[in-house]
PDB file of C-alpha atoms in Angstrom:
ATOM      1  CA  UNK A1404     115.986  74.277 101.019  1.00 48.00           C
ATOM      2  CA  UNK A1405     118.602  73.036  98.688  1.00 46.00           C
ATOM      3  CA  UNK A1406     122.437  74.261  98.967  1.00 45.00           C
ATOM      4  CA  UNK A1407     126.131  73.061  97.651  1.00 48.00           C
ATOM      5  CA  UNK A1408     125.770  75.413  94.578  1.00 50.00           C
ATOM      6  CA  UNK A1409     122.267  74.731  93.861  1.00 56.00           C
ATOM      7  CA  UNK A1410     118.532  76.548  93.687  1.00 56.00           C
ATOM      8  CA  UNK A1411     117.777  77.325  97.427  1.00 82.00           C
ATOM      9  CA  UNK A1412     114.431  78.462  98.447  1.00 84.00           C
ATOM     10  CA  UNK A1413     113.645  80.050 101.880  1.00 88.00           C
ATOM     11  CA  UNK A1414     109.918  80.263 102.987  1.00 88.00           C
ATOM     12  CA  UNK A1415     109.318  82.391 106.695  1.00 92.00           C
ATOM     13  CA  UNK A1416     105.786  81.605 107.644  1.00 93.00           C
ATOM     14  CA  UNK A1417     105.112  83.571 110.782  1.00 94.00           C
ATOM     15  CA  UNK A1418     101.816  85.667 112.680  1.00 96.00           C
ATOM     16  CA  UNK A1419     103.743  88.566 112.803  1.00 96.00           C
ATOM     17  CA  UNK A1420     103.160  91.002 115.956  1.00 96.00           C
ATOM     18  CA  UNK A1421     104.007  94.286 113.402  1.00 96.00           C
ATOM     19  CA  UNK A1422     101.519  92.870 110.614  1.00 97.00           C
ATOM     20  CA  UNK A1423      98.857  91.548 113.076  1.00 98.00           C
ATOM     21  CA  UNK A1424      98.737  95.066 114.889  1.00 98.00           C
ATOM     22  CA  UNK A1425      98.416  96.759 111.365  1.00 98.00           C
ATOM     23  CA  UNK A1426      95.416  94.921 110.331  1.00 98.00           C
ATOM     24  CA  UNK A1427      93.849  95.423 114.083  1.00 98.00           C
ATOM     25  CA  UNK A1428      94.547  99.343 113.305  1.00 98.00           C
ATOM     26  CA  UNK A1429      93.091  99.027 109.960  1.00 97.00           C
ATOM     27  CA  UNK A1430      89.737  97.393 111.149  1.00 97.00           C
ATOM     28  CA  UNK A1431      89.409  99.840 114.043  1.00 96.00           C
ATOM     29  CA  UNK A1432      90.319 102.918 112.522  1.00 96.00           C
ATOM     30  CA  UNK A1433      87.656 102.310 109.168  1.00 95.00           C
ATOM     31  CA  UNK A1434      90.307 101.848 106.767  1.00 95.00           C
ATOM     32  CA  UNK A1435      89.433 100.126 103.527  1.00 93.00           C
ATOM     33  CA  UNK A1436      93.023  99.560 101.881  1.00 90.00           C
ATOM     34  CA  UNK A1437      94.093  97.369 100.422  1.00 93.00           C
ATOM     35  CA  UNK A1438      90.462  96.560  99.279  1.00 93.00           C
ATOM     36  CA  UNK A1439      91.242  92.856  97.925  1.00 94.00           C
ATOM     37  CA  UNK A1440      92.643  91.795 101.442  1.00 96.00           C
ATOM     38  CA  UNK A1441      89.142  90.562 103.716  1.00 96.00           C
ATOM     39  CA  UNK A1442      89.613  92.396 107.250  1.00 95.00           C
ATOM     40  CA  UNK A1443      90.412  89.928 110.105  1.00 97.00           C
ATOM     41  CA  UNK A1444      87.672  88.582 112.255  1.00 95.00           C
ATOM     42  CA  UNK A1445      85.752  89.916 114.928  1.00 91.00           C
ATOM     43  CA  UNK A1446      87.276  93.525 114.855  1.00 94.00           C
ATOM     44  CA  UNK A1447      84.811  96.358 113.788  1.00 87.00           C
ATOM     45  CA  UNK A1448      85.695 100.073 113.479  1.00 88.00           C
ATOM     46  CA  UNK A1449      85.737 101.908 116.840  1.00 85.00           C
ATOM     47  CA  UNK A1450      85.390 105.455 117.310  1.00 78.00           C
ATOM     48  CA  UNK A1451      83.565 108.445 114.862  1.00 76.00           C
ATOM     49  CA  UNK A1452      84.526 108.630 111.573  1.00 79.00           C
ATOM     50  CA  UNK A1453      86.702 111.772 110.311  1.00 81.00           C
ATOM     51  CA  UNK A1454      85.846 113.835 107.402  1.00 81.00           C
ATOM     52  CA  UNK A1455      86.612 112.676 103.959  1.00 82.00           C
ATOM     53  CA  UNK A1456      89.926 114.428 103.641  1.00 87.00           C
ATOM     54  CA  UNK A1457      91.428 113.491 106.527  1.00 91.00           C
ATOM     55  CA  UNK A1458      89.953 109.829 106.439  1.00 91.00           C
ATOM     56  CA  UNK A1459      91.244 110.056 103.113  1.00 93.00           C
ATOM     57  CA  UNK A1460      94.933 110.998 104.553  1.00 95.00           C
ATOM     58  CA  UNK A1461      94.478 108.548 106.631  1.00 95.00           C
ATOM     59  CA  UNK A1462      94.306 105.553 104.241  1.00 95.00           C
ATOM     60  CA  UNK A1463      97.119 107.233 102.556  1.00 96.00           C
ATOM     61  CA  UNK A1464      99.211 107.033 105.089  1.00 97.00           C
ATOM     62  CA  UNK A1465      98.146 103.810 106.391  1.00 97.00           C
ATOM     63  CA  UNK A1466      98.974 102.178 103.510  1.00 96.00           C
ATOM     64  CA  UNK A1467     102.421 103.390 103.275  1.00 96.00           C
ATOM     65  CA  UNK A1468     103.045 102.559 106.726  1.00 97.00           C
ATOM     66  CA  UNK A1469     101.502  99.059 106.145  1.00 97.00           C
ATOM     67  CA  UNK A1470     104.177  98.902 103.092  1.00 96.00           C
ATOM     68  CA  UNK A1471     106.841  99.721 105.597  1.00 95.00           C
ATOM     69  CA  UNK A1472     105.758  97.135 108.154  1.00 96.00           C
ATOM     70  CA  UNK A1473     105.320  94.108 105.432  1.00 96.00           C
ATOM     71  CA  UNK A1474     108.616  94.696 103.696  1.00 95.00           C
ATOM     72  CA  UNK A1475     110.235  96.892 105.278  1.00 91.00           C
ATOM     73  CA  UNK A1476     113.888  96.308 103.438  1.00 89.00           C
ATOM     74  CA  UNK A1477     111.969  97.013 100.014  1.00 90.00           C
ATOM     75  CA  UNK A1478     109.990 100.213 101.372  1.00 90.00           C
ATOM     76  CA  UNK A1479     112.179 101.852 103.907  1.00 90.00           C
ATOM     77  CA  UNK A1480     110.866 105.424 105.006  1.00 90.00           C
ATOM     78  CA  UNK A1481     112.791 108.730 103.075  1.00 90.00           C
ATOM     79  CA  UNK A1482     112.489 110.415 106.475  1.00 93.00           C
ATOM     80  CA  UNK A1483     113.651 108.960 109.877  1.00 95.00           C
ATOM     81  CA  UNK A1484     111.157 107.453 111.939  1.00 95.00           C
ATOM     82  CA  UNK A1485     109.697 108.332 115.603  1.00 95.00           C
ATOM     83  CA  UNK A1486     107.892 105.212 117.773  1.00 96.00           C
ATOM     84  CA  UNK A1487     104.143 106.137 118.961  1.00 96.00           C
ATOM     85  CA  UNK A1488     104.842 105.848 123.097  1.00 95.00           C
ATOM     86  CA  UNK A1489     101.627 103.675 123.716  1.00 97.00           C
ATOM     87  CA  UNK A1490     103.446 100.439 121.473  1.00 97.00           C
ATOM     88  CA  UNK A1491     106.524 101.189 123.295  1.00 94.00           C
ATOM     89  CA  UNK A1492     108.887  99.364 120.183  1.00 94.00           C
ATOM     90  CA  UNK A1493     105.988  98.172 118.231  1.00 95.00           C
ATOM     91  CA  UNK A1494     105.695 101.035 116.265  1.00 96.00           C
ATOM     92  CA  UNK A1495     107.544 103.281 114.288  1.00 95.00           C
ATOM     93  CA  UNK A1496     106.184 105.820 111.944  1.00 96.00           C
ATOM     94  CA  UNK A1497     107.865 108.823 109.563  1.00 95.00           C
ATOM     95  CA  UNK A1498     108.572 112.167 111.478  1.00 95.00           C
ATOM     96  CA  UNK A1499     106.622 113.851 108.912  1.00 94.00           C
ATOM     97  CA  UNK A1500     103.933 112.670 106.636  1.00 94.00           C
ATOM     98  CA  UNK A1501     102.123 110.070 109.113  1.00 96.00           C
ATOM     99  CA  UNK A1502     100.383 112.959 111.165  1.00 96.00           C
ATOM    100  CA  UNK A1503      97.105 112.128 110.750  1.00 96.00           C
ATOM    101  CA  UNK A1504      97.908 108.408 111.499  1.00 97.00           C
ATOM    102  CA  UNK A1505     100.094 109.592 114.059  1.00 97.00           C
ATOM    103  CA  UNK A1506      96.701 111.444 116.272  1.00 96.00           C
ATOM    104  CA  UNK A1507      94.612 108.240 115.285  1.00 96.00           C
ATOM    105  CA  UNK A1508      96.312 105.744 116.607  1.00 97.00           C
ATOM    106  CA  UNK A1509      97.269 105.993 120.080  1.00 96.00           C
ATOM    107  CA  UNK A1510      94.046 105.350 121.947  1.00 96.00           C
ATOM    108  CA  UNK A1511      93.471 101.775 120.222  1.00 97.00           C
ATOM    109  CA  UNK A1512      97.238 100.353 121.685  1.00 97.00           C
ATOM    110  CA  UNK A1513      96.059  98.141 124.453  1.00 97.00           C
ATOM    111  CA  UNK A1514      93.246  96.996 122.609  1.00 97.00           C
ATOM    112  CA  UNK A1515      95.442  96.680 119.183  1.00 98.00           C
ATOM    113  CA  UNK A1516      98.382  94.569 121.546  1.00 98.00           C
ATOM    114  CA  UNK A1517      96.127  92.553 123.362  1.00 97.00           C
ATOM    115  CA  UNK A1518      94.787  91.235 120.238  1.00 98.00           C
ATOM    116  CA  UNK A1519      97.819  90.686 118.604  1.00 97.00           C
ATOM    117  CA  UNK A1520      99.208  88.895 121.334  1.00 97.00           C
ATOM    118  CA  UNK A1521      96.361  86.665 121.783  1.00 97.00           C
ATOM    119  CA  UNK A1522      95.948  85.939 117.812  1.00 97.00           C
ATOM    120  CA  UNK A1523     100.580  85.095 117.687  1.00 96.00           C
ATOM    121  CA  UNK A1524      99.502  82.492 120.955  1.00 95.00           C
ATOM    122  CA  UNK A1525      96.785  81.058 118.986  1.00 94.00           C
ATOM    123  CA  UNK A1526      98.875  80.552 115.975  1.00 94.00           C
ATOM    124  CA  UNK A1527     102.053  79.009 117.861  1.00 92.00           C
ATOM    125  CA  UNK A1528      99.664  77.075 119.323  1.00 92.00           C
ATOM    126  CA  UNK A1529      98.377  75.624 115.700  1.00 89.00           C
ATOM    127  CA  UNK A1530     101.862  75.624 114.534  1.00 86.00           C
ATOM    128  CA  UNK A1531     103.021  73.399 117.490  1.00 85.00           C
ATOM    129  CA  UNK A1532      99.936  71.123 116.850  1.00 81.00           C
ATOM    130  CA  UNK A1533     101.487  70.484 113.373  1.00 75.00           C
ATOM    131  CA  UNK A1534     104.597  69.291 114.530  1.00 69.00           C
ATOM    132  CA  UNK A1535     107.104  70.127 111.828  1.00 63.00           C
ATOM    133  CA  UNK A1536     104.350  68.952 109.224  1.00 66.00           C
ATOM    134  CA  UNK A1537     105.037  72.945 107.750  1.00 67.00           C
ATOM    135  CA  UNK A1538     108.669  72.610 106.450  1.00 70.00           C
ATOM    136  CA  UNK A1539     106.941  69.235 104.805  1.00 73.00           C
ATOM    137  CA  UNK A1540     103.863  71.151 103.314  1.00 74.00           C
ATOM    138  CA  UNK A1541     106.468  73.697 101.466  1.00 83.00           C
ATOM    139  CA  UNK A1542     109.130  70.767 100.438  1.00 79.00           C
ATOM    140  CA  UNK A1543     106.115  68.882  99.439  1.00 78.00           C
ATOM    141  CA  UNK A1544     104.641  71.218  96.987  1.00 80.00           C
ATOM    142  CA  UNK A1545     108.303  72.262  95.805  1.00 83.00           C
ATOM    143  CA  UNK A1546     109.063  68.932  94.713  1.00 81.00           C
ATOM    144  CA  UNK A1547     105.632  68.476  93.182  1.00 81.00           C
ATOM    145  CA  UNK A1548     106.315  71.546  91.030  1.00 78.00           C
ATOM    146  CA  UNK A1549     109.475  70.541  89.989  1.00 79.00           C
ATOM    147  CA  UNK A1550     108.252  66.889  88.622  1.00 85.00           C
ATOM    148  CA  UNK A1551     105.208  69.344  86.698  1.00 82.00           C
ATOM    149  CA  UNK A1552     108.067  71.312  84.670  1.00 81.00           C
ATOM    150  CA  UNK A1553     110.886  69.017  84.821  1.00 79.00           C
ATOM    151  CA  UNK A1554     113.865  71.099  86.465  1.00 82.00           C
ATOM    152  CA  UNK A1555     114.970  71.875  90.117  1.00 82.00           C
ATOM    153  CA  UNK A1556     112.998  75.617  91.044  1.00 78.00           C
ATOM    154  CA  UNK A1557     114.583  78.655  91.051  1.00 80.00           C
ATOM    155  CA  UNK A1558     116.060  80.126  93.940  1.00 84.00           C
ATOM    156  CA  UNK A1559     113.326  82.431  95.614  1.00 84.00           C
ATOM    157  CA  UNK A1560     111.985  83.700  99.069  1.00 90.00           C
ATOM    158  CA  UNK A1561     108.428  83.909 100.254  1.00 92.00           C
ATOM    159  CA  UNK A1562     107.284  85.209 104.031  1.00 95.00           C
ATOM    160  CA  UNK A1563     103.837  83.546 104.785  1.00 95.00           C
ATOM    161  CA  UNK A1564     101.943  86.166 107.297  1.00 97.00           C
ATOM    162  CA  UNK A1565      99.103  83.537 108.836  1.00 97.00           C
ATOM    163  CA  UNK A1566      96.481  86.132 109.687  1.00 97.00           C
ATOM    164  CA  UNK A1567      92.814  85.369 110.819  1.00 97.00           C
ATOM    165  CA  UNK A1568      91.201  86.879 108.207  1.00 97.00           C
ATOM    166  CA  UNK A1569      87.149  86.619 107.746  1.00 96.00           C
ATOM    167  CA  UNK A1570      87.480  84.957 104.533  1.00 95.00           C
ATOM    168  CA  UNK A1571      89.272  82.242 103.520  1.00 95.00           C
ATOM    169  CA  UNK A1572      92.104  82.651 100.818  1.00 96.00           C
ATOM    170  CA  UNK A1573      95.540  83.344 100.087  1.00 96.00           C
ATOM    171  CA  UNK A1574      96.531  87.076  98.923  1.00 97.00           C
ATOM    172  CA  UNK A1575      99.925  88.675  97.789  1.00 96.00           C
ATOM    173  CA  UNK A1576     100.598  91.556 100.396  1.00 97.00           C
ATOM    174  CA  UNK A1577     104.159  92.134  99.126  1.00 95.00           C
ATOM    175  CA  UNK A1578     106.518  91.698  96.422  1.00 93.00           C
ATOM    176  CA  UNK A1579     107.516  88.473  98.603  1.00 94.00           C
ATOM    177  CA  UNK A1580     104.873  87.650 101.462  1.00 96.00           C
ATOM    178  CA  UNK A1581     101.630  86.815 101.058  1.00 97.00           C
ATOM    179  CA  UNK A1582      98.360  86.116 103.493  1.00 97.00           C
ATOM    180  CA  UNK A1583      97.017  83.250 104.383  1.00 96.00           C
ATOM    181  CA  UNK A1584      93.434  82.701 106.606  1.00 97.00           C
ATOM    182  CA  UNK A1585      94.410  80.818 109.444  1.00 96.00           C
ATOM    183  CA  UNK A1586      91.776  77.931 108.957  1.00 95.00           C
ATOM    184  CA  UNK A1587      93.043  77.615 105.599  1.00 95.00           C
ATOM    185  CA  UNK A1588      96.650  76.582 107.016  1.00 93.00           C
ATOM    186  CA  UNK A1589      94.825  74.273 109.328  1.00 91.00           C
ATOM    187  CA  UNK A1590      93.478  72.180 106.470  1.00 91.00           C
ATOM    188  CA  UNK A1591      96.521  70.661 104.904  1.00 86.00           C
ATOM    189  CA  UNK A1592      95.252  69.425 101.790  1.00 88.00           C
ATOM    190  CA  UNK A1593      93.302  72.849 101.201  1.00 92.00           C
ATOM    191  CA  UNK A1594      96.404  74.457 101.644  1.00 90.00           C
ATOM    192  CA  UNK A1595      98.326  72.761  99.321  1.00 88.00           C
ATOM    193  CA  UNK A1596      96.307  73.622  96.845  1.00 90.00           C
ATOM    194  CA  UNK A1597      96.262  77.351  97.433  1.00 92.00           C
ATOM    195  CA  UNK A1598      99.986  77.767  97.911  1.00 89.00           C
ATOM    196  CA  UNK A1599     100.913  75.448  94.686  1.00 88.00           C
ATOM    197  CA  UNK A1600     100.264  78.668  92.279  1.00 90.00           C
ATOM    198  CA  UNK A1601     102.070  80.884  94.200  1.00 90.00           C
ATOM    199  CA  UNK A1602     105.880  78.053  94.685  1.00 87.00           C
ATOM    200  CA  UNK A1603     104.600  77.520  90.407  1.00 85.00           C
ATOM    201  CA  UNK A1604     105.051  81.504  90.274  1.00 84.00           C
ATOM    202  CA  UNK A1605     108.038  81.630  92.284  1.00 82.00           C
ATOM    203  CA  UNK A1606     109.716  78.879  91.305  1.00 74.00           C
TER     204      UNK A1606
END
């Protein structure tokens, strides 16, 4: 991160307890959006499957609740929002226009939490393993891309969700954040050379 006047860049890389219990919901409950980002590992759908309209509500409003939860400064909701009483604070969805969601939810919390609670230990755990090596991997590629076009990068953010998704790969999920398999932030070198095109598009 540069400052005194000059290009900063900011890069959040987190597991994200709203994003993580999302994707759990989104395995469980059959959804398919968005269909370029793999599901995460070892969660199957659970449960019947509802007819085509309403599963097809459902993905509707799935994905603009997964919107909300990603980014939710550049998606906020046009109606106020209500939290679903089994996450307690975890979740909050529109008064109106999330019913279906809303019903489908509920009986998947303590499996959805547990989950995403075990998957955020598991990734602080990786993280600490690293030692400070992450703010390095970023500055690293940064500075590489600045010697390829020959100026300082422009100012930009990026939020780096680490999810452990089946395949391995790095996805935009936002205007800003992107996805990155968890065993592909484990492998430094392989990482490097996944995140390089997204800093080049940034910065």
């Amino acid at each position: 991160m540069q400052a005194d006047g000059t290009p900063s860049w900011v890069i959040r890389e987190n597991a994200s307890r709203p994003v993580l219990i999302a994707l759990y919901l989104r395995a469980a409950l059959g959804v398919a959006s968005p269909v370029e980002l793999p599901r995460v590992r070892d969660v199957g759908k659970v449960g019947a499957t509802l007819v085509i309209d309403q599963h097809d509500l459902l993905e509707r409003q799935w994905r603009d609740w997964w919107a909300m939860t990603v980014e939710p400064e550049s998606h906020p909701s046009p109606v106020p929002l209500q939290l679903v009483d089994e996450y307690e604070t975890e979740i909050a969805l529109p008064v109106s226009g999330a019913e279906v969601l809303l019903a489908a939810i509920p009986p998947h919390a303590e499996a959805a939490r547990a989950w995403a609670e075990w998957t955020q230990d598991a990734y602080r755990a990786a993280s600490s393993a690293r030692r400070g090596d992450s703010y390095r991997a970023y500055a690293g590629t940064i500075a590489e891309h600045e010697r390829e076009v020959g100026r300082r990068a422009h100012s930009f953010e990026l939020n780096v969700e680490v999810l452990p998704l089946a395949t391995s790969g790095v996805w935009w999920i936002g205007e800003k954040t992107v996805a990155v398999t968890d065993s592909l932030r484990a492998d430094a070198a392989a990482f490097d050379d996944a995140i390089h095109p997204i800093i080049a598009e940034l910065a």
